[in-house]
mmCIF file of C-alpha atoms in Angstrom:
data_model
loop_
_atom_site.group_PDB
_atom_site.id
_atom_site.type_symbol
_atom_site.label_atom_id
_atom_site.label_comp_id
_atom_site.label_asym_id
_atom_site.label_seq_id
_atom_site.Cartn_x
_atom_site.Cartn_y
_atom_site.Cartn_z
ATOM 1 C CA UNK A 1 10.355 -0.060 39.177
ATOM 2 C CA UNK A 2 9.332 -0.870 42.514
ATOM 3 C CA UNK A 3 9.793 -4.244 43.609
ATOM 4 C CA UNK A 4 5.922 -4.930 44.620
ATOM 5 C CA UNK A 5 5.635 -3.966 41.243
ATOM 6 C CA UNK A 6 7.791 -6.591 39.870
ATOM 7 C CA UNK A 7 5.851 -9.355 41.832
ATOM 8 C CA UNK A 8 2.585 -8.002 40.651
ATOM 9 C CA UNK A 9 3.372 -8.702 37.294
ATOM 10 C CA UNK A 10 5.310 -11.912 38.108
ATOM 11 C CA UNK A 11 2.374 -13.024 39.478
ATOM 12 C CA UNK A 12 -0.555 -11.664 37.843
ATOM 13 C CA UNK A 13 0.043 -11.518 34.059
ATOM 14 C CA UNK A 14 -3.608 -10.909 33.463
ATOM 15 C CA UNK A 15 -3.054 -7.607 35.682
ATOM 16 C CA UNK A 16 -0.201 -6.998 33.588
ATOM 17 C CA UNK A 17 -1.879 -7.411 30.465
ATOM 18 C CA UNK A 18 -4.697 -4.945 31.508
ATOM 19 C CA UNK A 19 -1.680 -2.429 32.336
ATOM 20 C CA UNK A 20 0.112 -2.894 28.999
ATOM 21 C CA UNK A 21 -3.185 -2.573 27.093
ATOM 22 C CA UNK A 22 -4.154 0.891 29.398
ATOM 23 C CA UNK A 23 -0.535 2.001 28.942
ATOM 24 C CA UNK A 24 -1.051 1.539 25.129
ATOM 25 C CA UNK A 25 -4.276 3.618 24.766
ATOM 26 C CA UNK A 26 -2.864 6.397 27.048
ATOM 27 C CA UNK A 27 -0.226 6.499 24.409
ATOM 28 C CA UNK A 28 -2.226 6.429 21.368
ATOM 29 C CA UNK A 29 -4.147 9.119 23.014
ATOM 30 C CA UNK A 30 -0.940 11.545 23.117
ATOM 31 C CA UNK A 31 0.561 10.523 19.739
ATOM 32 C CA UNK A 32 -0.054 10.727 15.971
ATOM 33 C CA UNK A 33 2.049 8.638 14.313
ATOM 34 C CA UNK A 34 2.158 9.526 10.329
ATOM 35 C CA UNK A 35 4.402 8.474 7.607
ATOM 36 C CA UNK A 36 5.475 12.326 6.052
ATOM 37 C CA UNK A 37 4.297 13.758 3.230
ATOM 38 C CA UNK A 38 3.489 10.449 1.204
ATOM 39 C CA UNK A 39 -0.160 10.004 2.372
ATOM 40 C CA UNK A 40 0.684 6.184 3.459
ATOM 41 C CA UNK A 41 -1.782 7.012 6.666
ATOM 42 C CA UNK A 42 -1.028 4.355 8.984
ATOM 43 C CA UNK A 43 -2.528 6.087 11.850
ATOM 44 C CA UNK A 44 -5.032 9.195 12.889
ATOM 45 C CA UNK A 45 -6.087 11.021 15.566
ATOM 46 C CA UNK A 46 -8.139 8.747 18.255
ATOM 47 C CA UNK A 47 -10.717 10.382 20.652
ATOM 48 C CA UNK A 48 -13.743 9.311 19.042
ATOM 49 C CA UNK A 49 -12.007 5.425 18.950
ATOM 50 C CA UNK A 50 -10.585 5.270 22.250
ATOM 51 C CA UNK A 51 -14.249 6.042 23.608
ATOM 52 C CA UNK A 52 -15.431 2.991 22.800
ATOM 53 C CA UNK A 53 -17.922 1.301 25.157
ATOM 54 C CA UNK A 54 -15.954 -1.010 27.744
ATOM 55 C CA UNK A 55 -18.442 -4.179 28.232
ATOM 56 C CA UNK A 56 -18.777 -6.513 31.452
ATOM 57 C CA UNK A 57 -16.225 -8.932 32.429
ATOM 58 C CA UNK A 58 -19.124 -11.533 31.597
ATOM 59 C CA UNK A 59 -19.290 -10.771 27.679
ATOM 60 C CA UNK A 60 -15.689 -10.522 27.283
ATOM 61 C CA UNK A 61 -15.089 -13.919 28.656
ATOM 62 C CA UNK A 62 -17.872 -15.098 26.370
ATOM 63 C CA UNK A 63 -16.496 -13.177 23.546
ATOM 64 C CA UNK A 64 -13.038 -15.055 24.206
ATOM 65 C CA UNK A 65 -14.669 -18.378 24.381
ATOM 66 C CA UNK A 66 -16.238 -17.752 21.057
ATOM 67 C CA UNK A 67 -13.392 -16.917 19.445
ATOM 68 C CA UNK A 68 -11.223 -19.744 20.756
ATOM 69 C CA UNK A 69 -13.929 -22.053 19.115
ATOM 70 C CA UNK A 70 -14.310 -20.458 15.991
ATOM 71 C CA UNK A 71 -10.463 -20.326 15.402
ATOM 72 C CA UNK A 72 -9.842 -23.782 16.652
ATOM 73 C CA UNK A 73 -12.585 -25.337 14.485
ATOM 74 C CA UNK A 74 -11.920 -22.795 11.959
ATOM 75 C CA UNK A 75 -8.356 -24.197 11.134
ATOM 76 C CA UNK A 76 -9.107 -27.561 11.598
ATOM 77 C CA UNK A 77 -11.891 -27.873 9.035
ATOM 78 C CA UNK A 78 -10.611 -25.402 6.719
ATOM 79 C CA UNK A 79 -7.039 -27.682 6.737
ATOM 80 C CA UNK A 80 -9.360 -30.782 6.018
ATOM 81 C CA UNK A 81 -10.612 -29.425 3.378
ATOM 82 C CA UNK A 82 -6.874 -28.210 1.977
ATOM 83 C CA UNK A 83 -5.334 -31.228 2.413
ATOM 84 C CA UNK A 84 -8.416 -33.008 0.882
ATOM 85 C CA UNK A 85 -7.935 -31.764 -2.373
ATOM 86 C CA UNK A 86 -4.471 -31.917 -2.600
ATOM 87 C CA UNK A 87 -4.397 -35.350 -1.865
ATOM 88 C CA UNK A 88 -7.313 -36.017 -4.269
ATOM 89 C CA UNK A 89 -6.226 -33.239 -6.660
ATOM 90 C CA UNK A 90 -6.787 -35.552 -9.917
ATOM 91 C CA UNK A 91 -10.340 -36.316 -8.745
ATOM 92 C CA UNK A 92 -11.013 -32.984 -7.161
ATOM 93 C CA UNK A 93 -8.984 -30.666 -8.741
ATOM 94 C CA UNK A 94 -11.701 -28.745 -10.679
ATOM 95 C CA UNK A 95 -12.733 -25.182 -11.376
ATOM 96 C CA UNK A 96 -15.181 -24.748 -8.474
ATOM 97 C CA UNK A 97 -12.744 -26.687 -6.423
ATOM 98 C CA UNK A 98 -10.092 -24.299 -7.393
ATOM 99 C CA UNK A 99 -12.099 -21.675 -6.444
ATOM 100 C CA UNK A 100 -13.185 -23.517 -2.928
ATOM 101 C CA UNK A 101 -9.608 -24.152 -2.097
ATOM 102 C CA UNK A 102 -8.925 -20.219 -2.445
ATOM 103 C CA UNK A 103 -11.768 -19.537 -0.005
ATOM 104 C CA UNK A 104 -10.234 -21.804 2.254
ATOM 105 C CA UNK A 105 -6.934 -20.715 2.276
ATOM 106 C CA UNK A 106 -8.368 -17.122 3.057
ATOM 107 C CA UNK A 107 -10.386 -18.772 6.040
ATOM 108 C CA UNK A 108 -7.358 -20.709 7.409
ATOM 109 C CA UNK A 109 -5.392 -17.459 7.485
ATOM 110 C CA UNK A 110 -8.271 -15.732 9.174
ATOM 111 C CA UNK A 111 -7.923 -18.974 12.207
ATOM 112 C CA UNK A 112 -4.563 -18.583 12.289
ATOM 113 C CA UNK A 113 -3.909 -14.601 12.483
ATOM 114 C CA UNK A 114 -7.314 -13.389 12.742
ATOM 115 C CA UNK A 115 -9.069 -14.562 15.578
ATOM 116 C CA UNK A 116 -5.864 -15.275 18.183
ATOM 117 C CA UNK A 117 -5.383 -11.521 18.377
ATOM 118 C CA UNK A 118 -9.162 -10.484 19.029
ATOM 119 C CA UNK A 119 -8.866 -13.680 21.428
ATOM 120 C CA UNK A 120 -6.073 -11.996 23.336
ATOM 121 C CA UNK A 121 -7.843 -8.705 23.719
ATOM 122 C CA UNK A 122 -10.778 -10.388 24.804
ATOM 123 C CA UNK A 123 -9.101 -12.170 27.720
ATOM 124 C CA UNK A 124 -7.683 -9.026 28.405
ATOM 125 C CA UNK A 125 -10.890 -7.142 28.827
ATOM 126 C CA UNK A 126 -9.688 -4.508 25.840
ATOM 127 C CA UNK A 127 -7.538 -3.955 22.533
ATOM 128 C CA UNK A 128 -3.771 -5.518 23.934
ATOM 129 C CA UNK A 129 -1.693 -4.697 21.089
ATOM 130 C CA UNK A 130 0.037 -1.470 19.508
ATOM 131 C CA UNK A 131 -2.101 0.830 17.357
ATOM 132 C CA UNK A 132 -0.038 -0.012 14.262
ATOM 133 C CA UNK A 133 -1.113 -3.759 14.924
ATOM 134 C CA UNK A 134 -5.021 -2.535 14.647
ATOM 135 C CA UNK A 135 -4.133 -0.904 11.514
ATOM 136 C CA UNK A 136 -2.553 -4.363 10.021
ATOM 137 C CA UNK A 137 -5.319 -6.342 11.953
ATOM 138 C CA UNK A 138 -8.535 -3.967 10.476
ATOM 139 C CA UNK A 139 -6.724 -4.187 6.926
ATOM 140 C CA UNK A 140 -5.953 -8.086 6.820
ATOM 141 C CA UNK A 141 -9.825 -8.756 8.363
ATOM 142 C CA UNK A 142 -11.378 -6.787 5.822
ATOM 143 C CA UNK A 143 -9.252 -7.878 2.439
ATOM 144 C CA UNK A 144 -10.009 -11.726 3.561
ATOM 145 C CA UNK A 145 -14.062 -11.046 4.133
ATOM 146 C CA UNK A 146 -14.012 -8.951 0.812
ATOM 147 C CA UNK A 147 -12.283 -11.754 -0.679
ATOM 148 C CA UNK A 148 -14.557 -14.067 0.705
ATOM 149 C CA UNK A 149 -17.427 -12.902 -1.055
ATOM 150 C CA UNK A 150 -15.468 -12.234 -3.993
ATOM 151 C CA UNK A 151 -15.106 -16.393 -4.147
ATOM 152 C CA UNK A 152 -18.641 -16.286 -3.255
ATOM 153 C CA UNK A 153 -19.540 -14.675 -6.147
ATOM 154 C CA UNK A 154 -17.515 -16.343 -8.837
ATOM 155 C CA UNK A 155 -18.523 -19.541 -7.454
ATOM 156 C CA UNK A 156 -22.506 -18.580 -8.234
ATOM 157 C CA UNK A 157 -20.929 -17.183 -11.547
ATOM 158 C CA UNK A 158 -19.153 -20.397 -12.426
ATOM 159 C CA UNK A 159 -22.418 -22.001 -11.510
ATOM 160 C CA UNK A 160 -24.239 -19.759 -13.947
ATOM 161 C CA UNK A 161 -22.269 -20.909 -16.955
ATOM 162 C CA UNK A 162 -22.938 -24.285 -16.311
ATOM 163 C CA UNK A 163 -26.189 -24.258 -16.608
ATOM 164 C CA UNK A 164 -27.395 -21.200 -18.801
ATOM 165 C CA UNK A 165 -23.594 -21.730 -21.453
ATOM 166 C CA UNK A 166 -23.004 -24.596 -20.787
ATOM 167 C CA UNK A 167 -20.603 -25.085 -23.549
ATOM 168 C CA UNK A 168 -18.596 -22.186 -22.159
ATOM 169 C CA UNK A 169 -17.663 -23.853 -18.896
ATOM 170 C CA UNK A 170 -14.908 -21.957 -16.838
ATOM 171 C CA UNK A 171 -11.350 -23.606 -17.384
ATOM 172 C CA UNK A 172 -8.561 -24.537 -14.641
ATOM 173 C CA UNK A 173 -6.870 -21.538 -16.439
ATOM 174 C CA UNK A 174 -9.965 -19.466 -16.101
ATOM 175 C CA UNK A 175 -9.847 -20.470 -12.379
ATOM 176 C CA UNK A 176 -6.706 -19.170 -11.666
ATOM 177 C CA UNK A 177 -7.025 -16.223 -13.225
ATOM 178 C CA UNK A 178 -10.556 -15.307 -11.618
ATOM 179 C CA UNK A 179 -8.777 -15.674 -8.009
ATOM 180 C CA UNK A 180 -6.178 -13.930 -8.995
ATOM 181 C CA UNK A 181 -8.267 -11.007 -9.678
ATOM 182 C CA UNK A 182 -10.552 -11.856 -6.666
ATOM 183 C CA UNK A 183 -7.208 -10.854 -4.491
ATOM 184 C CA UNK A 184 -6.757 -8.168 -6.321
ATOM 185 C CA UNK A 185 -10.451 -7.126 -5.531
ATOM 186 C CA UNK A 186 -10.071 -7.529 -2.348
ATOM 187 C CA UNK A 187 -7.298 -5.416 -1.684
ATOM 188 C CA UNK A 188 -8.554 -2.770 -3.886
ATOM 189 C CA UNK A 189 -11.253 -2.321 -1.454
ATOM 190 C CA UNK A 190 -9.286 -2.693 2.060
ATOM 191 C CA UNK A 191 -5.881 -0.505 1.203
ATOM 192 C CA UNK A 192 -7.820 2.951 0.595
ATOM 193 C CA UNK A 193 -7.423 3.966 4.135
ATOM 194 C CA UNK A 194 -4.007 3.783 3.773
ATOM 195 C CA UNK A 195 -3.874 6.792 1.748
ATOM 196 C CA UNK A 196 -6.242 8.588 3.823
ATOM 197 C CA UNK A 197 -9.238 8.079 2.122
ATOM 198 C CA UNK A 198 -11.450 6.136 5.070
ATOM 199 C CA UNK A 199 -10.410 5.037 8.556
ATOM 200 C CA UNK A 200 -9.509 1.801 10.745
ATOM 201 C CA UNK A 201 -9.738 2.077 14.201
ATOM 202 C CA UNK A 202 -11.399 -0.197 17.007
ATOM 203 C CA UNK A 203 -15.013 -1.885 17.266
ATOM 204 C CA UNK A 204 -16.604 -4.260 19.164
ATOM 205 C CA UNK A 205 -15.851 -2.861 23.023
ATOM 206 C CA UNK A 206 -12.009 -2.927 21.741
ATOM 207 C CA UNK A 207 -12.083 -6.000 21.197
ATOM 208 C CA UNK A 208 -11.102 -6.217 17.594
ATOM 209 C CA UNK A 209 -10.272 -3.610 14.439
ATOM 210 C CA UNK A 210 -12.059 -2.639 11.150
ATOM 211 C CA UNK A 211 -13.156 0.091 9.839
ATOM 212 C CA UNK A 212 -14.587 3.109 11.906
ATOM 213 C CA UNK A 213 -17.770 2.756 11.055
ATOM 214 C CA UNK A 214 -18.734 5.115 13.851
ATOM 215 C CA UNK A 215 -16.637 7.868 12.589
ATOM 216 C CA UNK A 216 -17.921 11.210 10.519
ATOM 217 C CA UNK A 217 -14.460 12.621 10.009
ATOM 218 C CA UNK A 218 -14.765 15.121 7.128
ATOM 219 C CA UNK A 219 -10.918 15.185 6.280
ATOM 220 C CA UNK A 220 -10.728 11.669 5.814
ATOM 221 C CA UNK A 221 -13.555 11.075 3.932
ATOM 222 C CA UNK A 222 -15.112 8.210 6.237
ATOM 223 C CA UNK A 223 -18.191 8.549 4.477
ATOM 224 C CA UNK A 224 -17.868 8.639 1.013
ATOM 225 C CA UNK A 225 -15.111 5.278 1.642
ATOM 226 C CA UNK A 226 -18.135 3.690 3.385
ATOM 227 C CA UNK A 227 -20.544 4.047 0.545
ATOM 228 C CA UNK A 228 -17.612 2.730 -1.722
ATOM 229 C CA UNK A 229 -17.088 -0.528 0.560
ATOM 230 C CA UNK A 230 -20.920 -1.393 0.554
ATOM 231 C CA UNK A 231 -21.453 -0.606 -3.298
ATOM 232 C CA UNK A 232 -18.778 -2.678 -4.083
ATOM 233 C CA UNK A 233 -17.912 -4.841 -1.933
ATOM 234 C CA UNK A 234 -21.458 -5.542 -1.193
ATOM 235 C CA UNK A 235 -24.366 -5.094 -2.778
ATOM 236 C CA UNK A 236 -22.796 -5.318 -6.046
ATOM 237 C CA UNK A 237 -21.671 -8.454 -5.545
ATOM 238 C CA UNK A 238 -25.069 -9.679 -4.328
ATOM 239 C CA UNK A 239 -26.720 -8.172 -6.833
ATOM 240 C CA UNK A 240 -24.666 -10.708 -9.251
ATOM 241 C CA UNK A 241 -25.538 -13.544 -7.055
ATOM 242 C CA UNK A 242 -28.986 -12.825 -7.092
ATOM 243 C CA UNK A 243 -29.361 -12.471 -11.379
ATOM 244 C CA UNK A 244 -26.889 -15.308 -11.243
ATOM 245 C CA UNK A 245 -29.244 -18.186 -9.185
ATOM 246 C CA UNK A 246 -32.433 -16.502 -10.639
ATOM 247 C CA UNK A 247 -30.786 -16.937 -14.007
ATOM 248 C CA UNK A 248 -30.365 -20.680 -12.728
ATOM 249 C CA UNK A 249 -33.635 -21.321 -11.212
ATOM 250 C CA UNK A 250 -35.607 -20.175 -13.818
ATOM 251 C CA UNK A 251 -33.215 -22.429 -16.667
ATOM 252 C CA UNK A 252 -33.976 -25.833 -14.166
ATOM 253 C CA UNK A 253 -37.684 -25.089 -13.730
ATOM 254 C CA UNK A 254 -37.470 -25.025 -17.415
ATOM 255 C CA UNK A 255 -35.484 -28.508 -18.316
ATOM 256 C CA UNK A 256 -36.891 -31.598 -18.948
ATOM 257 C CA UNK A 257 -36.821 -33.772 -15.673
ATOM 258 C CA UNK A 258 -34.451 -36.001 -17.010
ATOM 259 C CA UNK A 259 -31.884 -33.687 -17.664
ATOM 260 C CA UNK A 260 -32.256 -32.956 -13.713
ATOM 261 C CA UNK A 261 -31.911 -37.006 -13.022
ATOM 262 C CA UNK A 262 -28.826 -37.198 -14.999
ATOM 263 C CA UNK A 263 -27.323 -34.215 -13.543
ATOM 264 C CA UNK A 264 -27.861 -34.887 -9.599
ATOM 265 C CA UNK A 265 -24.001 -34.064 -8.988
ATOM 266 C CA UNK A 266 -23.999 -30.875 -10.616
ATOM 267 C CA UNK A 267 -27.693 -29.895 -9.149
ATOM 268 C CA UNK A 268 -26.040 -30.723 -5.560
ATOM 269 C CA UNK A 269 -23.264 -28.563 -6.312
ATOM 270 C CA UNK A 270 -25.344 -25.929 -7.413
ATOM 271 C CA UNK A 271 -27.446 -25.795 -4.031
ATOM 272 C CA UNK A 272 -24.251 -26.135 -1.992
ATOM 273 C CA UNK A 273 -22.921 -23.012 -3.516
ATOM 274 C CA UNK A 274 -26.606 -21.351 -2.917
ATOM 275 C CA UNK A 275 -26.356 -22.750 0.967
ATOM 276 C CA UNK A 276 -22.817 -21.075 0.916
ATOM 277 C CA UNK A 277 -23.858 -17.865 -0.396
ATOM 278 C CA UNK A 278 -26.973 -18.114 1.978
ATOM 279 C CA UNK A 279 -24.657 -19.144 5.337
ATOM 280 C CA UNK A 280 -22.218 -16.127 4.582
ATOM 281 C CA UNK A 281 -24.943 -13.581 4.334
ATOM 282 C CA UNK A 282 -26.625 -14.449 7.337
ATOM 283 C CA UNK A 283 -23.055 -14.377 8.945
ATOM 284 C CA UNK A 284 -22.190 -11.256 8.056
ATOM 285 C CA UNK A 285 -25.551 -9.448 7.345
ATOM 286 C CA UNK A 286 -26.573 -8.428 10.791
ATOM 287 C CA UNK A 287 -22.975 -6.782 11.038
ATOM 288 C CA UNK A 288 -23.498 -5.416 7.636
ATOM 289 C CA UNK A 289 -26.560 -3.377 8.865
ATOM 290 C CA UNK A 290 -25.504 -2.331 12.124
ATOM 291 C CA UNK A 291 -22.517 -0.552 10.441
ATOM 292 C CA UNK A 292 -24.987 0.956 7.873
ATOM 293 C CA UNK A 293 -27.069 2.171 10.222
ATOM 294 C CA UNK A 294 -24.209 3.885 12.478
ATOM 295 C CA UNK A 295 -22.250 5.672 9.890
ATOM 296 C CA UNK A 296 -25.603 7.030 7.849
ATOM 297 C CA UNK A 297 -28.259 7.201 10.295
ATOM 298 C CA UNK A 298 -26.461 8.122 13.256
ATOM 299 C CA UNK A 299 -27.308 5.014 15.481
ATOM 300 C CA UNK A 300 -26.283 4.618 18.852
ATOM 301 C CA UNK A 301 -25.265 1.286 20.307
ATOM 302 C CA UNK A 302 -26.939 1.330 23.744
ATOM 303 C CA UNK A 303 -26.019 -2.369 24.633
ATOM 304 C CA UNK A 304 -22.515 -3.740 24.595
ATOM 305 C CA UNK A 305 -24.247 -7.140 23.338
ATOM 306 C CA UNK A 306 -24.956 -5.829 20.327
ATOM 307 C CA UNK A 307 -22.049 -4.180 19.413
ATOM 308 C CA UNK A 308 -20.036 -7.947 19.931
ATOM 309 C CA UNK A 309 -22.803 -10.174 18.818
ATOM 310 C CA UNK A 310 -22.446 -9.397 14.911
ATOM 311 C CA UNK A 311 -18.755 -9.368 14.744
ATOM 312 C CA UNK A 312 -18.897 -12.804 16.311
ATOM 313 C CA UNK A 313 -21.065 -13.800 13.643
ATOM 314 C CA UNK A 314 -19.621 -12.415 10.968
ATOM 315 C CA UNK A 315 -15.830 -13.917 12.476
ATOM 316 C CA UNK A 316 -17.921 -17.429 12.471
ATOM 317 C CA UNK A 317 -18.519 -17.597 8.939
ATOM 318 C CA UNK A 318 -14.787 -19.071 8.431
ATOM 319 C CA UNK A 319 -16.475 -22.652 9.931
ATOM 320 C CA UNK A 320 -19.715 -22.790 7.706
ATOM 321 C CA UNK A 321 -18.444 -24.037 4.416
ATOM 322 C CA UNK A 322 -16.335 -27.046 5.294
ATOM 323 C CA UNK A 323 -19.407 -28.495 6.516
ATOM 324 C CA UNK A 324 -21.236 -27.406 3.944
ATOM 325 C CA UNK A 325 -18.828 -29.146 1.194
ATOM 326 C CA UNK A 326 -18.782 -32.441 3.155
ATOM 327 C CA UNK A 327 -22.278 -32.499 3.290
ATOM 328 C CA UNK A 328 -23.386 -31.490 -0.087
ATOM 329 C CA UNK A 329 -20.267 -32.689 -2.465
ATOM 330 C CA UNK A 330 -20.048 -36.370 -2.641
ATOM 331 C CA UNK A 331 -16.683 -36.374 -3.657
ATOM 332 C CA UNK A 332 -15.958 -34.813 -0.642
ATOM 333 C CA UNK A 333 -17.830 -36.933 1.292
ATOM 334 C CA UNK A 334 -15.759 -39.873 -0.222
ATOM 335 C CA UNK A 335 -12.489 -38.472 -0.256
ATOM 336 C CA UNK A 336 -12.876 -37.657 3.728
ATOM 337 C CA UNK A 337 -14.282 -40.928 4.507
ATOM 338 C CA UNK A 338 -11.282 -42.584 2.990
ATOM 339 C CA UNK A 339 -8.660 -40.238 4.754
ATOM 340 C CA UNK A 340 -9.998 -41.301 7.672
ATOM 341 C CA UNK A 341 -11.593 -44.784 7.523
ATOM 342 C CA UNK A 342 -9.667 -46.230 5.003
ATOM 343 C CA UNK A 343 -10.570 -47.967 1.686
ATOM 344 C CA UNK A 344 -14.087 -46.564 0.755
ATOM 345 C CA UNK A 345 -15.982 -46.590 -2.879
ATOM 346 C CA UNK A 346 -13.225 -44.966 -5.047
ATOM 347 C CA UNK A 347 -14.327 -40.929 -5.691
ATOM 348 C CA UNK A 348 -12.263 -40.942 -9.359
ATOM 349 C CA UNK A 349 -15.493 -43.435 -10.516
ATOM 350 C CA UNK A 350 -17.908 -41.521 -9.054
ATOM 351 C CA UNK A 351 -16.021 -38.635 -11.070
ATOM 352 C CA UNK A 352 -16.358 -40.666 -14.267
ATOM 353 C CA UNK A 353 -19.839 -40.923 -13.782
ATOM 354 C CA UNK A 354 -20.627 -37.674 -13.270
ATOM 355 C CA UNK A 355 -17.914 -36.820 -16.731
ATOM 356 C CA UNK A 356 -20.652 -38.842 -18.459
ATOM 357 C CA UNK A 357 -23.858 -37.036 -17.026
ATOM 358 C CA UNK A 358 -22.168 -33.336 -17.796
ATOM 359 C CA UNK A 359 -21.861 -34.418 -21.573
ATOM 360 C CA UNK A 360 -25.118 -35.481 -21.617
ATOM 361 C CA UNK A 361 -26.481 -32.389 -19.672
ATOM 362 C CA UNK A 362 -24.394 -30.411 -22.286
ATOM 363 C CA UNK A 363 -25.676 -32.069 -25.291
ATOM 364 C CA UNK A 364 -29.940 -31.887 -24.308
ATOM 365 C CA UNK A 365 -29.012 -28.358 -23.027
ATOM 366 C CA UNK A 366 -27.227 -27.397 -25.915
ATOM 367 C CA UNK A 367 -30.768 -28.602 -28.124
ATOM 368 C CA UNK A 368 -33.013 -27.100 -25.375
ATOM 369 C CA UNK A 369 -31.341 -23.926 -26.207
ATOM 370 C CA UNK A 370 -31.967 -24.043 -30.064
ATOM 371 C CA UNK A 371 -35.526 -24.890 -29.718
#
């Protein structure tokens, strides 16, 4: 190596960066890398990836600012919310909680190994790391948003059974076992293109991995994977949050008004799941639909905006819910008041309280439903 050459990169990592990351695709472009005859498919051909739509200096500066803010505020608030429970965990150590905690594990991880790498390749104008990395990257991304919903969903279940049975409330055990299987959900839906059925590759101007939405490859069966990840992984699932609130709505509208009175705390939980459910759809529907429309009705991106907008959204959703528990879930409200201001009115009484209002919700429920 020349030595100009060794000054250029001494001095200009962001050159170097753009070199590695062009040296990278040139590479991909001449190799296939695949396991042998196990069909572990770590890798495929690339010309129809490594086409991808470069974008403006301007949007991938944006695109990196975003991301810095969504993973900074991302781990931060999803950590509260961790360490929050733990610390409070004989107050707020209940089934839903359970349940929130798992969701905000899944979001932490996404702050911490999700969003740094798309924030690299951002600041370096393209995709900066090794092929095999987008294959881990595309696969991690899409088993936390799968399992993201997943919480979604038995969160508006768990919701359900408190108000329509309510004297078959979900147990801690119950709990443990539903995220269990929420995992296992997840990863039943995001492995498949390991084993060459559907295909990760790049998206969003190279900025980031996930599936190839954009790719009709009739040996890997891009399209039949597609139509598996949306029936399951999406409109199923919002199909049982749907009959699950409607289920809910039409039960309250039903109740006498005093039941509602003495139940504020579980009525306040119940819209903060709803606001959830509501914040995560918005997040990730516009992204949802995009992908939809590329992979079955042949759309074509013409602006580099819009193929980064909605994976931005859809990467913001990890910030929504800490502010939505805070805001909605007065034991949260407490228990982060006291972490950081000290003595405030003690949660475990407010927790009593609402012990007292469930049994009584239970009870006139319980004689609403034999009537």
């Amino acid at each position: 190596m020349r030595p100009s050459r060794i000054c250029d990169r001494a001095f200009s990592p962001l050159v170097a960066s753009v070199e590695l990351a062009a040296t990278v695709e040139q590479s991909f472009r001449d190799r296939k890398y695949n396991t042998g005859s196990m069909s572990l498919n770590l890798t495929t051909d690339l010309p129809d990836n490594s086409t991808v739509a470069q974008a403006s200096s301007g949007i991938y500066i944006f695109a990196a600012i975003v991301l810095g803010f969504i993973g900074f505020f991302g781990f931060i608030l999803n950590l509260l919310v961790i360490l929050t429970v733990v610390k409070n965990a004989n107050v707020l150590w209940t089934p839903n909680n359970v349940v929130l905690v798992n969701m905000a594990i899944g979001d932490l991880l996404v702050a911490v190994l999700g969003n740094p790498i798309a924030m690299v390749s951002a600041i370096a104008g393209m995709w900066y790391w090794s092929y095999n990395m987008c294959q881990w990257y595309a696969w991690f991304m899409t088993t936390m948003g799968f399992a993201s919903i997943g919480n979604l969903t038995v969160m508006a279940f768990e919701r359900f059974l408190l108000v329509i049975h309510p004297m078959r409330t979900l147990s801690i055990k119950h709990a443990y076992i539903l995220t269990f299987l929420i995992w296992i959900y997840a990863l039943s839906l995001s492995l498949p293109p390991f084993f060459n059925w559907g295909k990760y590759g790049w998206e969003a101007c190279n900025i980031s991995c996930s599936v190839s939405w954009e790719q009709h490859d009739p040996e890997m069966h891009n399209d039949t994977y597609i139509g598996f990840l949306f029936i399951f992984g999406f409109f199923a699932p919002v199909m049982i949050i749907i009959s699950s609130y409607y289920s809910i709505i039409r039960t309250l509208r039903n109740i006498s008004r005093r039941v509602r009175r003495n139940n504020k705390r579980e009525t306040k939980i119940t819209k903060m799941v709803l606001l959830m459910i509501i914040a995560f759809l918005i997040a990730w529907m516009p992204y949802a639909v995009l992908a939809l429309a590329i992979q079955y009705f042949y759309v074509e991106i013409s602006s580099n905006v819009v193929s980064v907008l909605p994976a931005l959204l859809a990467k913001s959703s990890i910030c929504y819910n800490p502010v939505i528990y805070t805001s909605l879930n007065i034991q949260f409200f407490h228990a982060w008041k006291k972490m950081f201001f000290g003595n405030v009115e003690n949660p475990k009484k407010s927790n009593k309280d609402s012990t007292k209002m469930i049994t009584v919700n239970k009870i006139e429920m319980k004689t609403l439903n034999c009537m």
